[in-house]
Amino acid sequence: TPWSGLKDKKAGAELPLEPAFFAGELERYHQLSSEEKEEMSVAAHNFAQQSFQPEKYQTQYKALFNMEELDNE
C-alpha cells in the first residue's frame, strides 16, 4: 500500500483490521492536544500531497477494475 510509514511521519497510523486496534488508536488520538492534532492534520495533508500521484497508479487501477477495455471503445 502507498499508505505506509504514517506513524513515522506523524500523519496517522497503520492498523490491522481488528476492532481492538481501532479503539486503541482512537483513544490515543482523543488524548492528543489541539496542537498535536493540528500537527498531525498538516502532516497527513503533506503526506497525501506527496504520495498521491494518480498518473502513476492509473494503469494499475484500470487493470484491477478491468477497465482497460473501456479505453479501447
XYZ file of N, CA and C in Angstrom:
219
model
N 0.830 -1.184 0.000
C 0.000 0.000 0.000
C 0.877 1.250 0.000
N 0.456 2.285 -0.661
C 1.234 3.518 -0.631
C 1.102 4.257 0.696
N 0.216 3.801 1.557
C -0.049 4.489 2.816
C 0.747 3.881 3.962
N 2.010 3.632 3.743
C 2.850 3.087 4.810
C 3.747 4.193 5.367
N 4.188 4.013 6.578
C 5.057 4.997 7.217
C 4.311 6.169 7.819
N 3.008 6.033 8.007
C 2.206 7.146 8.523
C 2.634 7.568 9.925
N 2.874 6.615 10.789
C 3.217 6.939 12.173
C 4.565 7.652 12.247
N 5.537 7.185 11.469
C 6.859 7.817 11.453
C 6.779 9.267 10.988
N 5.837 9.555 10.119
C 5.679 10.903 9.573
C 4.653 11.722 10.358
N 4.175 11.156 11.471
C 3.166 11.802 12.320
C 1.922 12.191 11.527
N 1.554 11.319 10.576
C 0.426 11.585 9.694
C -0.740 10.638 9.928
N -0.633 9.753 10.895
C -1.703 8.793 11.148
C -1.132 7.493 11.669
N -1.832 6.419 11.395
C -1.406 5.105 11.881
C -1.823 4.030 10.887
N -1.056 2.976 10.855
C -1.402 1.791 10.061
C -1.898 0.740 11.038
N -3.110 0.285 10.828
C -3.720 -0.627 11.786
C -4.164 -1.921 11.129
N -4.039 -3.028 11.843
C -4.639 -4.268 11.366
C -6.158 -4.110 11.383
N -6.829 -4.885 10.591
C -8.290 -4.782 10.505
C -8.963 -5.540 11.655
N -8.648 -5.123 12.863
C -9.228 -5.713 14.062
C -9.750 -4.582 14.945
N -10.985 -4.678 15.401
C -11.606 -3.582 16.156
C -10.800 -3.086 17.351
N -10.130 -3.962 18.057
C -9.383 -3.540 19.245
C -8.290 -2.537 18.893
N -7.668 -2.703 17.740
C -6.618 -1.781 17.321
C -7.203 -0.405 16.998
N -8.373 -0.395 16.350
C -9.031 0.866 16.026
C -9.421 1.606 17.305
N -9.984 0.880 18.250
C -10.399 1.500 19.516
C -9.199 2.102 20.239
N -8.113 1.383 20.275
C -6.910 1.881 20.940
C -6.360 3.125 20.260
N -6.343 3.128 18.960
C -5.821 4.286 18.223
C -6.752 5.486 18.371
N -8.048 5.253 18.356
C -8.988 6.356 18.572
C -8.819 6.951 19.966
N -8.604 6.115 20.945
C -8.381 6.603 22.305
C -7.088 7.420 22.372
N -6.040 6.934 21.725
C -4.766 7.664 21.697
C -4.961 9.028 21.045
N -5.681 9.060 19.922
C -5.935 10.315 19.220
C -6.750 11.267 20.096
N -7.730 10.735 20.779
C -8.585 11.541 21.648
C -7.768 12.236 22.739
N -6.696 11.611 23.178
C -5.865 12.156 24.249
C -4.893 13.235 23.763
N -4.748 13.409 22.454
C -3.831 14.416 21.926
C -4.345 15.820 22.209
N -3.429 16.752 22.338
C -3.806 18.150 22.492
C -4.265 18.708 21.146
N -4.876 19.857 21.170
C -5.301 20.509 19.919
C -4.107 20.765 19.016
N -2.991 21.167 19.601
C -1.788 21.431 18.820
C -1.264 20.160 18.152
N -1.283 19.063 18.905
C -0.826 17.785 18.343
C -1.746 17.321 17.214
N -3.048 17.519 17.383
C -3.992 17.147 16.323
C -3.778 18.007 15.088
N -3.520 19.279 15.272
C -3.246 20.176 14.143
C -1.962 19.751 13.427
N -0.934 19.419 14.195
C 0.325 18.957 13.614
C 0.095 17.688 12.789
N -0.706 16.765 13.324
C -0.995 15.526 12.616
C -1.790 15.809 11.341
N -2.724 16.728 11.427
C -3.536 17.087 10.267
C -2.669 17.647 9.139
N -1.767 18.547 9.480
C -0.862 19.129 8.478
C 0.044 18.046 7.902
N 0.571 17.184 8.765
C 1.455 16.111 8.298
C 0.702 15.144 7.379
N -0.548 14.828 7.713
C -1.343 13.927 6.870
C -1.614 14.565 5.520
N -1.924 15.852 5.518
C -2.156 16.559 4.252
C -0.895 16.554 3.395
N 0.236 16.863 3.996
C 1.503 16.863 3.258
C 1.839 15.479 2.728
N 1.619 14.464 3.550
C 1.894 13.090 3.127
C 1.031 12.728 1.923
N -0.247 13.068 1.975
C -1.151 12.763 0.862
C -0.736 13.509 -0.397
N -0.367 14.769 -0.265
C 0.062 15.556 -1.422
C 1.296 14.936 -2.075
N 2.216 14.443 -1.273
C 3.447 13.853 -1.793
C 3.223 12.446 -2.335
N 2.272 11.734 -1.766
C 2.074 10.328 -2.123
C 1.090 10.115 -3.258
N 0.087 10.969 -3.344
C -0.982 10.758 -4.308
C -0.549 11.248 -5.679
N -0.321 10.293 -6.570
C 0.081 10.587 -7.935
C -0.777 9.722 -8.849
N -1.981 10.208 -9.197
C -2.913 9.357 -9.944
C -2.351 8.825 -11.252
N -1.533 9.596 -11.925
C -0.978 9.111 -13.188
C -0.078 7.896 -12.973
N 0.550 7.817 -11.820
C 1.421 6.687 -11.501
C 0.624 5.396 -11.324
N -0.582 5.521 -10.762
C -1.377 4.347 -10.442
C -2.516 4.080 -11.420
N -2.713 4.946 -12.385
C -3.851 4.827 -13.289
C -3.900 3.472 -13.993
N -2.802 3.028 -14.527
C -2.764 1.743 -15.225
C -3.081 0.596 -14.275
N -2.537 0.651 -13.069
C -2.777 -0.407 -12.093
C -4.243 -0.439 -11.669
N -4.842 0.733 -11.454
C -6.258 0.781 -11.082
C -7.135 0.243 -12.202
N -6.821 0.600 -13.434
C -7.613 0.126 -14.568
C -7.535 -1.394 -14.669
N -6.361 -1.945 -14.471
C -6.213 -3.397 -14.516
C -6.984 -4.051 -13.369
N -6.899 -3.458 -12.187
C -7.583 -4.004 -11.020
C -9.091 -4.067 -11.229
N -9.641 -3.050 -11.836
C -11.083 -2.987 -12.030
C -11.515 -3.359 -13.450
N -10.617 -4.028 -14.173
C -10.893 -4.487 -15.532
C -11.441 -3.369 -16.422
N -10.761 -2.252 -16.413
C -11.232 -1.090 -17.148
C -10.430 -0.830 -18.427
N -9.440 -1.664 -18.736
C -8.632 -1.436 -19.935
C -9.483 -1.400 -21.181
N -10.501 -2.261 -21.242
C -11.325 -2.334 -22.432
C -12.141 -1.054 -22.657
N -12.371 -0.267 -21.601
C -13.099 0.975 -21.758
C -12.293 1.994 -22.561
N -10.978 1.923 -22.467
C -10.130 2.831 -23.237
C -10.179 2.510 -24.722
N -10.464 1.259 -25.047
C -10.445 0.830 -26.440
C -11.785 1.035 -27.149
N -12.808 1.418 -26.430
C -14.134 1.587 -27.033
C -14.287 2.946 -27.645
